[in-house]
Amino acid sequence: MSQRKQTLGEFIIENQQSFKYTSGELSRLINAIRLAAKVVNHEVNKAGLVDIIGEAGDTNIQGEDQQKLDVFANDLFIKAMTRRNIVCGIASEEEDDFVAINSQDENNQNKYVVLIDPLDGSSNIDVNVSVGTIFSIYRRVTEVGTPVIIDDFLQKGNKQVAAGYVIYGTSTMLVYTTGDGVNGFTLNPAIGTFYLSHPNMQFPEDGQIYSVNEGNYIHFPQGIKDYIKYCQMEEGDRPYTSRYIGSLVSDFHRNMIKGGIYMYPKSSMNSNGKLRLLYECNPMAYIAEQANGRASDGFTRIMDIEPTKLHQRVPFLCGSKNMVKKVEEFMEKAK
Ligand code: AHG
Ligand code: MN
Ligand code: MN
């Protein structure tokens, strides 16, 4: 008989000692995310059954229609972290500004802030395609017991303490890193427990999948166009396969397991691409690097970019190391 798999709860407790600044606070925070993820999972699964799909009528700060489940997931994650009083602030893709949580209270010794994309790929809900949640955790830069300020959130990705995502797919998984590799846990929905199913996840160094919205091809920079043509050329292990779900979490997850590259470049329509540095690119870049992958905007390492705004967008090229290096070469040549 195979050995019993470790649960996420057990894994968190066992690894608590190895966190750099251990006080149990980070463990409690990941626990809160685990619980919120289970509730969102339950709602996402019901999306086709109840009248919860469709747009809520609001428009978020990026001018996009919010779907009801976006709002639900956003409220739920914020509540989960507020109620348990384990962070001092949250910034969300769905909120115009960051939310301070009792941070002015001198008894509040919480030192972490969370940045979150509560529901990624939300346009896929209506058509029963996988969506996700992305989170990123930093230590505040200001003193505990004082109000959090924007500087606590505008930190470079290389300062992240932990990052992860939940994928609500054919099975639901929570994948995260605290800077010591990447581990994936699969939810057994019958008993509501996550089990360690994918220990020490690694991007293959080379891959044969490229994921990009090719409908935007004519608007892409020359370097990206040249790389796409390279992917399609018949030579060596090419042509590569094109796979694009339109949920960053799902495209990334597949590419990490099979080997591939995800690209959301800038275009003549969006001068900085579409994806948000703080809620999407930095956490995915951290996970990628921890899994031996690579992430850049074409010229600069994503995690070295200095953020200037909460909702900042950047071009995003991420995945198997040698594939990302190759597209960077094309970008450099076409500069
Ligand atoms: P969100 O649902 O959080 O707004 O994110 C959607 C993002 C990302 O998940 C996906 O890869 C990309 O937008 C798809 O954009 P296009 O439809 O422009 O290809
Ligand atoms: Mn998103
Ligand atoms: Mn979203």
Coordinates of C-alpha atoms and ligand atoms in Angstrom, one line a residue:
M1 CA 0.0 0.0 0.0
S2 CA 1.3 3.5 -0.8
Q3 CA 2.2 5.8 2.1
R4 CA -0.5 8.1 3.3
K5 CA -0.1 11.6 1.8
Q6 CA 0.6 14.5 4.0
T7 CA -2.2 17.1 4.4
L8 CA -1.6 20.8 3.9
G9 CA -2.4 21.4 7.6
E10 CA 0.4 19.0 8.6
F11 CA 2.7 20.4 6.0
I12 CA 2.2 24.0 7.3
I13 CA 2.9 22.9 10.9
E14 CA 6.0 20.9 10.0
N15 CA 7.5 23.6 7.9
Q16 CA 6.7 26.5 10.2
Q17 CA 10.1 26.3 11.8
S18 CA 11.9 26.7 8.5
F19 CA 10.3 30.1 7.8
K20 CA 12.9 32.9 8.1
Y21 CA 11.0 35.0 10.6
T22 CA 8.9 32.5 12.4
S23 CA 6.2 33.4 14.8
G24 CA 3.4 31.3 13.5
E25 CA 1.9 34.4 11.8
L26 CA 2.7 33.3 8.3
S27 CA 1.4 29.8 9.0
R28 CA -1.9 31.3 10.2
L29 CA -2.1 33.4 7.1
I30 CA -1.6 30.5 4.7
N31 CA -4.2 28.6 6.8
A32 CA -6.7 31.4 6.3
I33 CA -6.1 31.4 2.5
R34 CA -6.6 27.6 2.5
L35 CA -10.0 28.0 4.2
A36 CA -11.2 30.9 2.0
A37 CA -10.1 28.9 -1.1
K38 CA -12.3 26.0 0.0
V39 CA -15.3 28.3 0.2
V40 CA -14.6 29.9 -3.1
N41 CA -14.1 26.5 -4.6
H42 CA -17.6 25.5 -3.4
E43 CA -19.1 28.6 -5.0
V44 CA -17.2 28.2 -8.3
N45 CA -18.4 24.6 -8.5
K46 CA -22.0 25.8 -8.1
A47 CA -21.7 28.5 -10.7
G48 CA -23.5 26.5 -13.4
L49 CA -26.3 25.6 -11.0
V50 CA -27.4 28.8 -9.3
D51 CA -28.0 32.2 -10.6
I52 CA -24.7 33.5 -9.5
I53 CA -23.0 33.9 -12.9
G54 CA -23.1 37.0 -14.9
E55 CA -21.9 40.5 -14.3
A56 CA -22.6 42.3 -11.0
G57 CA -23.0 45.6 -12.9
D58 CA -20.0 47.2 -11.2
T59 CA -16.9 48.2 -13.1
N60 CA -13.5 47.8 -11.3
I61 CA -10.7 50.4 -11.4
Q62 CA -9.3 48.9 -14.6
G63 CA -12.6 49.6 -16.3
E64 CA -13.5 45.9 -16.6
D65 CA -16.9 44.5 -15.8
Q66 CA -16.8 42.6 -12.6
Q67 CA -18.5 39.2 -12.5
K68 CA -20.5 38.3 -9.4
L69 CA -18.0 35.6 -8.4
D70 CA -15.2 38.2 -8.5
V71 CA -17.0 40.3 -5.9
F72 CA -17.8 37.2 -3.9
A73 CA -14.3 35.9 -3.9
N74 CA -12.9 39.4 -3.1
D75 CA -15.2 39.9 -0.1
L76 CA -14.5 36.4 1.1
F77 CA -10.7 36.6 1.0
I78 CA -10.8 40.1 2.6
K79 CA -13.2 38.9 5.4
A80 CA -11.2 35.7 6.0
M81 CA -8.1 37.8 6.7
T82 CA -9.8 40.6 8.5
R83 CA -11.8 38.4 10.9
R84 CA -8.8 36.3 11.9
N85 CA -6.8 39.5 12.4
I86 CA -3.6 38.1 10.9
V87 CA -2.6 40.8 8.4
C88 CA -2.3 44.5 8.7
G89 CA -3.4 45.3 5.2
I90 CA -4.8 43.9 1.9
A91 CA -4.6 45.2 -1.6
S92 CA -6.9 43.6 -4.2
E93 CA -7.3 43.8 -7.9
E94 CA -10.9 44.4 -7.3
E95 CA -10.5 47.3 -4.8
D96 CA -9.5 50.9 -5.8
D97 CA -7.3 51.4 -2.8
F98 CA -5.6 49.2 -0.3
V99 CA -7.5 48.2 2.9
A100 CA -5.9 48.8 6.3
I101 CA -6.8 46.3 9.0
N102 CA -6.6 47.8 12.5
S103 CA -3.1 48.8 11.5
Q104 CA -3.3 51.9 13.6
D105 CA -3.9 49.8 16.7
E106 CA -0.7 49.6 18.7
N107 CA -1.8 46.2 19.9
N108 CA -1.8 45.0 16.3
Q109 CA 1.5 43.3 16.0
N110 CA 0.7 41.8 12.5
K111 CA 3.5 42.4 10.1
Y112 CA 2.3 41.0 6.9
V113 CA 0.4 42.6 4.0
V114 CA -1.4 40.5 1.3
L115 CA -2.0 41.4 -2.3
I116 CA -4.5 39.4 -4.2
D117 CA -6.2 38.7 -7.5
P118 CA -9.3 37.0 -6.0
L119 CA -10.6 35.5 -9.2
D120 CA -8.3 35.2 -12.2
G121 CA -9.7 34.3 -15.6
S122 CA -13.2 35.3 -14.5
S123 CA -14.5 35.6 -18.0
N124 CA -14.1 31.9 -18.2
I125 CA -16.7 31.1 -15.5
D126 CA -19.7 31.4 -17.8
V127 CA -18.2 28.7 -20.0
N128 CA -17.1 26.3 -17.3
V129 CA -13.4 26.7 -17.8
S130 CA -10.8 26.8 -15.0
V131 CA -10.3 30.0 -12.9
G132 CA -8.0 30.8 -10.1
T133 CA -6.9 33.0 -7.2
I134 CA -3.4 34.5 -6.9
F135 CA -1.8 35.8 -3.7
S136 CA 1.4 37.5 -2.7
I137 CA 2.7 38.2 0.8
Y138 CA 5.2 40.8 2.0
R139 CA 6.4 42.1 5.4
R140 CA 5.3 45.6 5.9
V141 CA 8.2 48.2 5.7
T142 CA 6.7 50.5 8.2
E143 CA 6.7 49.8 11.9
V144 CA 4.1 47.5 13.4
G145 CA 1.4 49.2 15.4
T146 CA 1.4 52.2 13.0
P147 CA -1.1 52.7 10.1
V148 CA -0.1 50.9 6.9
I149 CA 0.8 53.2 4.0
I150 CA 1.1 52.7 0.3
D151 CA 4.9 52.0 0.6
D152 CA 4.0 48.8 2.5
F153 CA 2.4 47.5 -0.7
L154 CA 4.6 49.0 -3.4
Q155 CA 7.5 46.6 -2.8
K156 CA 9.6 44.9 -5.4
G157 CA 8.7 41.2 -6.1
N158 CA 12.1 40.1 -4.8
K159 CA 10.8 41.1 -1.3
Q160 CA 8.0 38.6 -1.3
V161 CA 7.9 36.3 1.7
A162 CA 5.4 33.9 0.1
A163 CA 3.2 33.6 -3.0
G164 CA 0.8 31.1 -4.4
Y165 CA -2.3 30.4 -6.4
V166 CA -5.4 28.3 -6.2
I167 CA -6.6 26.6 -9.4
Y168 CA -10.3 25.7 -9.5
G169 CA -9.9 23.1 -12.2
T170 CA -10.9 19.5 -12.9
S171 CA -9.5 19.2 -9.4
T172 CA -8.8 22.1 -7.1
M173 CA -5.2 22.7 -6.1
L174 CA -3.3 25.1 -3.9
V175 CA 0.2 25.7 -5.1
Y176 CA 2.6 28.0 -3.1
T177 CA 6.1 28.9 -2.1
T178 CA 7.6 30.4 1.0
G179 CA 11.0 30.7 -0.7
D180 CA 12.0 27.1 -0.3
G181 CA 10.7 25.5 -3.5
V182 CA 7.1 25.1 -4.7
N183 CA 4.6 22.5 -3.4
G184 CA 1.2 21.7 -4.8
F185 CA -1.8 20.3 -2.8
T186 CA -4.9 18.8 -4.3
L187 CA -8.3 19.1 -2.6
N188 CA -10.2 16.0 -1.8
P189 CA -13.7 17.5 -2.1
A190 CA -15.4 14.6 -0.3
I191 CA -13.7 15.5 3.0
G192 CA -12.5 19.0 2.3
T193 CA -8.8 18.3 2.9
F194 CA -5.8 19.4 0.7
Y195 CA -3.2 16.7 0.3
L196 CA 0.4 17.2 -0.9
S197 CA 0.2 15.8 -4.4
H198 CA 3.0 17.7 -6.2
P199 CA 6.0 18.1 -3.9
N200 CA 8.9 20.3 -5.2
M201 CA 7.3 21.3 -8.5
Q202 CA 9.8 22.3 -11.3
F203 CA 9.5 23.9 -14.7
P204 CA 11.2 21.7 -17.3
E205 CA 14.2 23.8 -18.5
D206 CA 12.9 23.5 -22.1
G207 CA 9.4 23.2 -23.2
Q208 CA 7.3 22.9 -26.3
I209 CA 4.2 24.9 -25.5
Y210 CA 3.7 28.6 -26.1
S211 CA 0.7 30.4 -24.7
V212 CA -0.2 33.8 -26.0
N213 CA -3.4 35.6 -27.3
E214 CA -2.4 35.4 -31.0
G215 CA -5.4 37.4 -32.0
N216 CA -3.3 40.4 -31.0
Y217 CA -0.4 39.4 -33.2
I218 CA -0.3 42.4 -35.5
H219 CA -0.1 44.7 -32.4
F220 CA 2.8 42.9 -30.8
P221 CA 6.4 44.3 -30.7
Q222 CA 8.7 42.9 -33.5
G223 CA 10.7 40.7 -31.0
I224 CA 7.5 38.9 -29.9
K225 CA 6.4 38.4 -33.5
D226 CA 9.8 37.0 -34.4
Y227 CA 9.7 34.6 -31.5
I228 CA 6.2 33.4 -32.4
K229 CA 7.4 32.7 -35.9
Y230 CA 10.4 30.9 -34.4
C231 CA 8.0 28.7 -32.3
Q232 CA 6.1 27.8 -35.5
M233 CA 9.2 27.0 -37.6
E234 CA 9.9 23.4 -38.5
E235 CA 13.3 22.7 -37.0
G236 CA 14.7 20.6 -34.2
D237 CA 11.9 20.1 -31.6
R238 CA 9.7 22.7 -33.3
P239 CA 7.1 23.6 -34.3
Y240 CA 5.8 24.0 -30.7
T241 CA 2.2 23.6 -29.7
S242 CA 0.0 26.6 -29.0
R243 CA -2.2 26.4 -25.9
Y244 CA -4.1 29.4 -24.5
I245 CA -6.9 29.1 -22.0
G246 CA -7.1 32.8 -21.1
S247 CA -6.7 32.1 -17.4
L248 CA -3.2 33.0 -16.4
V249 CA -3.3 30.6 -13.5
S250 CA -4.4 27.6 -15.7
D251 CA -2.0 28.4 -18.5
F252 CA 0.9 28.8 -16.0
H253 CA 0.0 25.6 -14.1
R254 CA 0.0 23.5 -17.3
N255 CA 3.2 25.1 -18.5
M256 CA 5.0 24.4 -15.2
I257 CA 4.0 20.7 -15.4
K258 CA 4.6 20.2 -19.1
G259 CA 7.2 22.8 -20.0
G260 CA 6.2 26.0 -21.8
I261 CA 6.0 29.8 -21.9
Y262 CA 3.2 32.2 -21.2
M263 CA 3.3 35.6 -22.8
Y264 CA 1.2 38.8 -22.3
P265 CA 3.4 41.3 -24.2
K266 CA 2.8 45.0 -24.6
S267 CA 1.0 45.9 -27.8
S268 CA 0.1 48.9 -29.8
M269 CA -3.3 48.9 -27.9
N270 CA -1.9 48.4 -24.4
S271 CA 1.6 50.0 -23.9
N272 CA 2.2 48.0 -20.7
G273 CA 0.4 44.8 -21.6
K274 CA -2.6 43.8 -19.5
L275 CA -1.5 41.9 -16.4
R276 CA -0.9 43.6 -13.1
L277 CA 2.5 43.6 -11.6
L278 CA 1.5 43.3 -8.0
Y279 CA -1.5 41.0 -8.1
E280 CA -0.5 38.7 -11.0
C281 CA 3.1 39.0 -12.3
N282 CA 5.1 39.2 -9.1
P283 CA 3.5 36.2 -7.4
M284 CA 3.7 34.1 -10.6
A285 CA 7.3 35.2 -11.2
Y286 CA 8.3 34.2 -7.6
I287 CA 6.6 30.8 -8.0
A288 CA 8.3 30.4 -11.5
E289 CA 11.8 31.2 -10.1
Q290 CA 11.3 28.9 -7.1
A291 CA 10.4 26.2 -9.6
N292 CA 13.5 26.8 -11.7
G293 CA 11.6 28.9 -14.3
R294 CA 12.1 32.5 -15.4
A295 CA 9.9 35.7 -15.6
S296 CA 10.7 39.0 -17.3
D297 CA 9.1 41.9 -19.2
G298 CA 11.3 41.1 -22.1
F299 CA 14.3 43.0 -20.8
T300 CA 14.1 43.2 -17.0
R301 CA 13.5 40.5 -14.4
I302 CA 9.9 40.9 -13.2
M303 CA 10.8 40.8 -9.5
D304 CA 13.3 43.6 -9.9
I305 CA 10.8 46.1 -11.3
E306 CA 10.1 49.0 -8.9
P307 CA 6.4 49.4 -8.5
T308 CA 5.0 52.9 -8.7
K309 CA 1.2 52.2 -8.5
L310 CA -1.0 49.6 -7.0
H311 CA -2.7 48.7 -10.3
Q312 CA 0.4 49.0 -12.5
R313 CA 0.5 46.7 -15.6
V314 CA 3.7 45.2 -17.1
P315 CA 4.4 43.0 -20.1
F316 CA 4.8 39.4 -18.8
L317 CA 6.9 36.6 -20.3
C318 CA 7.1 33.6 -17.9
G319 CA 7.9 29.9 -18.0
S320 CA 10.6 27.4 -18.8
K321 CA 14.0 29.1 -18.4
N322 CA 15.4 28.5 -21.9
M323 CA 12.2 29.5 -23.6
V324 CA 12.1 32.8 -21.7
K325 CA 15.8 33.4 -22.4
K326 CA 15.1 32.8 -26.1
V327 CA 12.3 35.3 -26.4
E328 CA 14.5 37.8 -24.5
E329 CA 17.1 37.3 -27.2
F330 CA 14.6 38.1 -29.9
M331 CA 13.4 41.2 -28.0
E332 CA 17.0 42.4 -27.7
K333 CA 17.7 41.8 -31.4
A334 CA 14.6 43.8 -32.4
K335 CA 15.2 46.7 -30.1
Ligands
AHG1 P1 -8.7 38.6 -14.5 O1 -9.8 37.7 -14.8 O2 -8.2 38.6 -13.1 O3 -9.0 40.0 -15.0 O4 -7.4 38.2 -15.4 C1 -7.5 37.8 -16.7 C2 -6.2 37.8 -17.3 C3 -5.4 36.5 -17.3 O5 -5.9 35.6 -16.4 C4 -5.5 36.0 -18.7 O6 -4.4 35.2 -19.1 C5 -5.7 37.2 -19.5 O7 -6.3 38.2 -18.7 C6 -6.4 37.0 -20.8 O8 -6.5 38.2 -21.5 P2 -7.0 38.2 -23.0 O9 -8.4 37.8 -23.0 O10 -6.7 39.6 -23.4 O11 -6.1 37.2 -23.8
MN2 MN -6.2 38.0 -13.2
MN3 MN -9.3 38.9 -11.3

